[in-house]
Amino acid sequence: MAVIIVSASTGQHAAVVYEAAILAGLPLAGYVTVTDGPPMSLLDCRWLGRLDAVLAADVASGHQFIVACGSNALRRTLTLSLQEAGASLATVAHPAAILSPSATIAPGSAILAGAIVGPRAVLGRGVIVNHAASVDHDCRLGDFAHIAPGARLAGSVQAGAGVFVGLNAAVLPGLRIGADAIVGAGAVVTHDVPPGVTVVGIPSRPR
Ligand SMILES: CC(C)(COP(=O)(O)OP(=O)(O)OC[C@H]1O[C@@H](n2cnc3c(N)ncnc32)[C@H](O)[C@@H]1OP(=O)(O)O)[C@@H](O)C(=O)NCCC(=O)NCCS
């Protein structure tokens, strides 16, 4: 059963996921786009066509899908529609990521080079733990959260669905980040963040 990468926008994140999948030794069928034509060359990955044109045949043939785009909202929409169409989801973990054996990672997620997922962490569907980000012990990440490169979640942080934590941000132990909240690049979060709120700075404040 091979994996199909869904390249949803510019293809940049898809290239990252593609390379991680290749290095992880996953069998790849190719990639699909959501608009006409390949958005960019995905190294030597084969373009299979538009998602809507190939979906039924590829679901029937048992392929697994991973939606590869940095936008939490778009990744959510596409992943949910794939699941509604009966598709199963692949998880891609770069071989240079460190995943605790006691962590749980739901399908459709991408754990990229240098990332660390600690003991008993629980990650939802379609989560991205980007390059060199860390999600420490007992953290819980809701569906379609994205932890950007170099960001650090200390132990027992709870981040709701759709949360985005920007480059090199840090979240102190045990804090709660509400659904769809955004933590700006470089922020240090010292208090809980309500759902949908953007915080920036050190210590972080709503913007
Ligand atoms: C917080 C963030 C989401 C705000 O985005 P935005 O709403 O488009 O904000 P703007 O760029 O319009 O900036 C608005 C103001 O906030 C300030 N600001 C933006 N991001 C900031 C940050 N991370 N920390 C401190 N101040 C920030 C800007 O300097 C600007 O201030 P000014 O009005 O005094 O000039 C964004 O700047 C950010 O940090 N994104 C993270 C990007 C990232 O990590 N990407 C990883 C991709 S894998």
GROMACS .gro file of C-alpha atoms and ligand atoms in nm:
model
  255
    1MET     CA    1   0.000   0.000   0.000
    2ALA     CA    2   0.171   0.320  -0.118
    3VAL     CA    3   0.143   0.675   0.008
    4ILE     CA    4   0.012   0.973  -0.189
    5ILE     CA    5   0.116   1.324  -0.084
    6VAL     CA    6  -0.149   1.590  -0.126
    7SER     CA    7   0.026   1.914  -0.218
    8ALA     CA    8  -0.224   2.177  -0.122
    9SER     CA    9  -0.079   2.515  -0.200
   10THR     CA   10   0.272   2.619  -0.310
   11GLY     CA   11   0.417   2.271  -0.267
   12GLN     CA   12   0.692   2.386  -0.034
   13HIS     CA   13   0.573   2.191   0.266
   14ALA     CA   14   0.492   1.899   0.036
   15ALA     CA   15   0.859   1.889  -0.069
   16VAL     CA   16   0.960   1.868   0.297
   17VAL     CA   17   0.713   1.587   0.367
   18TYR     CA   18   0.814   1.409   0.048
   19GLU     CA   19   1.180   1.405   0.143
   20ALA     CA   20   1.099   1.286   0.495
   21ALA     CA   21   0.884   1.006   0.351
   22ILE     CA   22   1.158   0.896   0.112
   23LEU     CA   23   1.420   0.894   0.388
   24ALA     CA   24   1.180   0.702   0.613
   25GLY     CA   25   1.158   0.436   0.344
   26LEU     CA   26   0.784   0.471   0.284
   27PRO     CA   27   0.660   0.344  -0.050
   28LEU     CA   28   0.536   0.647  -0.243
   29ALA     CA   29   0.289   0.639  -0.531
   30GLY     CA   30   0.337   1.008  -0.609
   31TYR     CA   31   0.169   1.336  -0.532
   32VAL     CA   32  -0.156   1.506  -0.623
   33THR     CA   33  -0.248   1.873  -0.629
   34VAL     CA   34  -0.572   2.049  -0.546
   35THR     CA   35  -0.545   2.286  -0.840
   36ASP     CA   36  -0.455   2.224  -1.205
   37GLY     CA   37  -0.100   2.123  -1.271
   38PRO     CA   38   0.197   2.054  -1.049
   39PRO     CA   39   0.273   2.359  -0.832
   40MET     CA   40   0.643   2.292  -0.833
   41SER     CA   41   0.876   2.006  -0.897
   42LEU     CA   42   0.873   1.775  -0.597
   43LEU     CA   43   1.221   1.644  -0.661
   44ASP     CA   44   1.158   1.324  -0.855
   45CYS     CA   45   0.813   1.259  -0.710
   46ARG     CA   46   0.556   1.164  -0.974
   47TRP     CA   47   0.255   1.393  -1.025
   48LEU     CA   48  -0.059   1.180  -1.039
   49GLY     CA   49  -0.305   1.457  -1.125
   50ARG     CA   50  -0.565   1.662  -0.945
   51LEU     CA   51  -0.689   1.522  -0.617
   52ASP     CA   52  -1.055   1.530  -0.725
   53ALA     CA   53  -0.974   1.346  -1.049
   54VAL     CA   54  -0.780   1.060  -0.894
   55LEU     CA   55  -0.936   1.031  -0.548
   56ALA     CA   56  -1.192   0.757  -0.611
   57ALA     CA   57  -0.950   0.525  -0.791
   58ASP     CA   58  -0.673   0.579  -0.543
   59VAL     CA   59  -0.898   0.525  -0.241
   60ALA     CA   60  -1.027   0.205  -0.402
   61SER     CA   61  -0.673   0.082  -0.458
   62GLY     CA   62  -0.594   0.122  -0.088
   63HIS     CA   63  -0.342   0.404  -0.107
   64GLN     CA   64  -0.285   0.617   0.202
   65PHE     CA   65  -0.284   0.995   0.190
   66ILE     CA   66  -0.107   1.271   0.377
   67VAL     CA   67  -0.206   1.634   0.327
   68ALA     CA   68   0.112   1.839   0.316
   69CYS     CA   69   0.049   2.208   0.367
   70GLY     CA   70   0.140   2.443   0.648
   71SER     CA   71  -0.205   2.603   0.673
   72ASN     CA   72  -0.390   2.436   0.957
   73ALA     CA   73  -0.731   2.530   0.816
   74LEU     CA   74  -0.660   2.397   0.467
   75ARG     CA   75  -0.497   2.082   0.601
   76ARG     CA   76  -0.804   2.023   0.816
   77THR     CA   77  -1.052   2.076   0.532
   78LEU     CA   78  -0.867   1.848   0.292
   79THR     CA   79  -0.794   1.578   0.548
   80LEU     CA   80  -1.155   1.564   0.665
   81SER     CA   81  -1.282   1.545   0.306
   82LEU     CA   82  -1.036   1.263   0.234
   83GLN     CA   83  -1.159   1.072   0.536
   84GLU     CA   84  -1.521   1.130   0.434
   85ALA     CA   85  -1.432   0.979   0.096
   86GLY     CA   86  -1.305   0.669   0.276
   87ALA     CA   87  -0.934   0.738   0.241
   88SER     CA   88  -0.691   0.620   0.505
   89LEU     CA   89  -0.421   0.855   0.625
   90ALA     CA   90  -0.046   0.804   0.638
   91THR     CA   91   0.186   0.935   0.908
   92VAL     CA   92   0.533   1.049   0.801
   93ALA     CA   93   0.815   1.056   1.056
   94HIS     CA   94   1.160   1.163   0.937
   95PRO     CA   95   1.424   0.909   1.045
   96ALA     CA   96   1.610   1.190   1.222
   97ALA     CA   97   1.307   1.269   1.439
   98ILE     CA   98   1.305   1.120   1.788
   99LEU     CA   99   0.972   0.972   1.886
  100SER     CA  100   0.914   0.826   2.228
  101PRO     CA  101   0.776   0.474   2.204
  102SER     CA  102   0.510   0.576   2.455
  103ALA     CA  103   0.390   0.873   2.246
  104THR     CA  104   0.071   0.840   2.042
  105ILE     CA  105   0.053   1.005   1.702
  106ALA     CA  106  -0.273   1.001   1.508
  107PRO     CA  107  -0.270   0.944   1.131
  108GLY     CA  108  -0.207   1.221   0.882
  109SER     CA  109   0.071   1.376   1.092
  110ALA     CA  110   0.423   1.477   0.987
  111ILE     CA  111   0.711   1.468   1.235
  112LEU     CA  112   1.008   1.628   1.061
  113ALA     CA  113   1.387   1.621   1.088
  114GLY     CA  114   1.528   1.697   1.430
  115ALA     CA  115   1.187   1.703   1.599
  116ILE     CA  116   1.140   1.537   1.936
  117VAL     CA  117   0.814   1.396   2.067
  118GLY     CA  118   0.849   1.299   2.431
  119PRO     CA  119   0.711   1.022   2.646
  120ARG     CA  120   0.331   0.988   2.671
  121ALA     CA  121   0.271   1.282   2.438
  122VAL     CA  122  -0.056   1.249   2.248
  123LEU     CA  123  -0.081   1.410   1.904
  124GLY     CA  124  -0.404   1.438   1.707
  125ARG     CA  125  -0.471   1.393   1.337
  126GLY     CA  126  -0.286   1.598   1.079
  127VAL     CA  127  -0.043   1.751   1.326
  128ILE     CA  128   0.291   1.895   1.210
  129VAL     CA  129   0.592   1.891   1.441
  130ASN     CA  130   0.831   2.081   1.218
  131HIS     CA  131   1.211   2.078   1.196
  132ALA     CA  132   1.386   2.079   1.534
  133ALA     CA  133   1.065   2.148   1.727
  134SER     CA  134   1.004   1.963   2.050
  135VAL     CA  135   0.689   1.845   2.218
  136ASP     CA  136   0.785   1.727   2.560
  137HIS     CA  137   0.648   1.457   2.786
  138ASP     CA  138   0.273   1.437   2.845
  139CYS     CA  139   0.186   1.714   2.598
  140ARG     CA  140  -0.144   1.689   2.415
  141LEU     CA  141  -0.185   1.843   2.070
  142GLY     CA  142  -0.529   1.866   1.911
  143ASP     CA  143  -0.602   1.780   1.549
  144PHE     CA  144  -0.428   1.995   1.286
  145ALA     CA  145  -0.198   2.177   1.524
  146HIS     CA  146   0.135   2.297   1.382
  147ILE     CA  147   0.449   2.341   1.590
  148ALA     CA  148   0.686   2.545   1.370
  149PRO     CA  149   1.062   2.491   1.338
  150GLY     CA  150   1.254   2.527   1.661
  151ALA     CA  151   0.949   2.583   1.882
  152ARG     CA  152   0.948   2.418   2.222
  153LEU     CA  153   0.655   2.291   2.422
  154ALA     CA  154   0.754   2.201   2.777
  155GLY     CA  155   0.602   1.903   2.955
  156SER     CA  156   0.225   1.865   2.990
  157VAL     CA  157   0.132   2.154   2.761
  158GLN     CA  158  -0.215   2.116   2.613
  159ALA     CA  159  -0.264   2.276   2.273
  160GLY     CA  160  -0.609   2.262   2.119
  161ALA     CA  161  -0.711   2.181   1.766
  162GLY     CA  162  -0.566   2.409   1.499
  163VAL     CA  163  -0.314   2.577   1.727
  164PHE     CA  164  -0.012   2.731   1.554
  165VAL     CA  165   0.310   2.782   1.753
  166GLY     CA  166   0.557   2.997   1.557
  167LEU     CA  167   0.929   2.961   1.496
  168ASN     CA  168   1.142   2.932   1.810
  169ALA     CA  169   0.855   3.005   2.048
  170ALA     CA  170   0.858   2.846   2.393
  171VAL     CA  171   0.558   2.740   2.599
  172LEU     CA  172   0.612   2.684   2.971
  173PRO     CA  173   0.509   2.360   3.144
  174GLY     CA  174   0.147   2.265   3.185
  175LEU     CA  175  -0.003   2.563   3.004
  176ARG     CA  176  -0.316   2.543   2.788
  177ILE     CA  177  -0.327   2.696   2.443
  178GLY     CA  178  -0.688   2.718   2.326
  179ALA     CA  179  -0.808   2.593   1.990
  180ASP     CA  180  -0.698   2.796   1.686
  181ALA     CA  181  -0.478   3.023   1.897
  182ILE     CA  182  -0.154   3.153   1.742
  183VAL     CA  183   0.175   3.191   1.927
  184GLY     CA  184   0.400   3.433   1.739
  185ALA     CA  185   0.755   3.351   1.641
  186GLY     CA  186   0.998   3.384   1.932
  187ALA     CA  187   0.729   3.428   2.197
  188VAL     CA  188   0.767   3.291   2.547
  189VAL     CA  189   0.426   3.187   2.671
  190THR     CA  190   0.391   3.214   3.048
  191HIS     CA  191   0.012   3.204   3.086
  192ASP     CA  192  -0.273   3.008   2.930
  193VAL     CA  193  -0.383   3.141   2.590
  194PRO     CA  194  -0.759   3.159   2.519
  195PRO     CA  195  -0.897   3.000   2.202
  196GLY     CA  196  -0.846   3.200   1.883
  197VAL     CA  197  -0.616   3.457   2.042
  198THR     CA  198  -0.276   3.559   1.896
  199VAL     CA  199   0.002   3.622   2.144
  200VAL     CA  200   0.352   3.760   2.078
  201GLY     CA  201   0.655   3.870   2.275
  202ILE     CA  202   0.844   3.786   2.591
  203PRO     CA  203   0.652   3.730   2.808
  204SER     CA  204   0.379   3.682   2.551
  205ARG     CA  205   0.078   3.914   2.543
  206PRO     CA  206  -0.228   3.919   2.320
  207ARG     CA  207  -0.170   4.122   2.005
  208LIG     C1  208   0.231   3.664   1.518
  208LIG     C2  209   0.206   3.663   1.368
  208LIG     C3  210   0.117   3.544   1.332
  208LIG     C4  211   0.137   3.794   1.334
  208LIG     O1  212   0.116   3.799   1.198
  208LIG     P1  213   0.041   3.927   1.137
  208LIG     O2  214  -0.094   3.938   1.199
  208LIG     O3  215   0.046   3.913   0.987
  208LIG     O4  216   0.128   4.046   1.191
  208LIG     P2  217   0.204   4.161   1.112
  208LIG     O5  218   0.318   4.101   1.034
  208LIG     O6  219   0.101   4.239   1.037
  208LIG     O7  220   0.263   4.248   1.228
  208LIG     C5  221   0.182   4.327   1.311
  208LIG     C6  222   0.265   4.382   1.424
  208LIG     O8  223   0.303   4.277   1.511
  208LIG     C7  224   0.446   4.269   1.521
  208LIG     N1  225   0.482   4.127   1.523
  208LIG     C8  226   0.453   4.036   1.428
  208LIG     N2  227   0.498   3.917   1.465
  208LIG     C9  228   0.559   3.933   1.583
  208LIG    C10  229   0.625   3.844   1.668
  208LIG     N3  230   0.637   3.712   1.638
  208LIG     N4  231   0.673   3.892   1.785
  208LIG    C11  232   0.661   4.023   1.816
  208LIG     N5  233   0.597   4.113   1.737
  208LIG    C12  234   0.548   4.067   1.622
  208LIG    C13  235   0.498   4.337   1.396
  208LIG     O9  236   0.628   4.386   1.415
  208LIG    C14  237   0.396   4.446   1.379
  208LIG    O10  238   0.425   4.549   1.468
  208LIG     P3  239   0.407   4.703   1.425
  208LIG    O11  240   0.259   4.717   1.398
  208LIG    O12  241   0.453   4.777   1.544
  208LIG    O13  242   0.489   4.720   1.302
  208LIG    C15  243   0.334   3.647   1.288
  208LIG    O14  244   0.411   3.762   1.277
  208LIG    C16  245   0.424   3.533   1.332
  208LIG    O15  246   0.499   3.542   1.430
  208LIG     N6  247   0.413   3.426   1.258
  208LIG    C17  248   0.491   3.309   1.277
  208LIG    C18  249   0.558   3.270   1.145
  208LIG    C19  250   0.623   3.137   1.159
  208LIG    O16  251   0.670   3.096   1.262
  208LIG     N7  252   0.621   3.064   1.049
  208LIG    C20  253   0.674   2.930   1.047
  208LIG    C21  254   0.637   2.864   0.917
  208LIG     S1  255   0.685   2.699   0.917
   0.00000   0.00000   0.00000
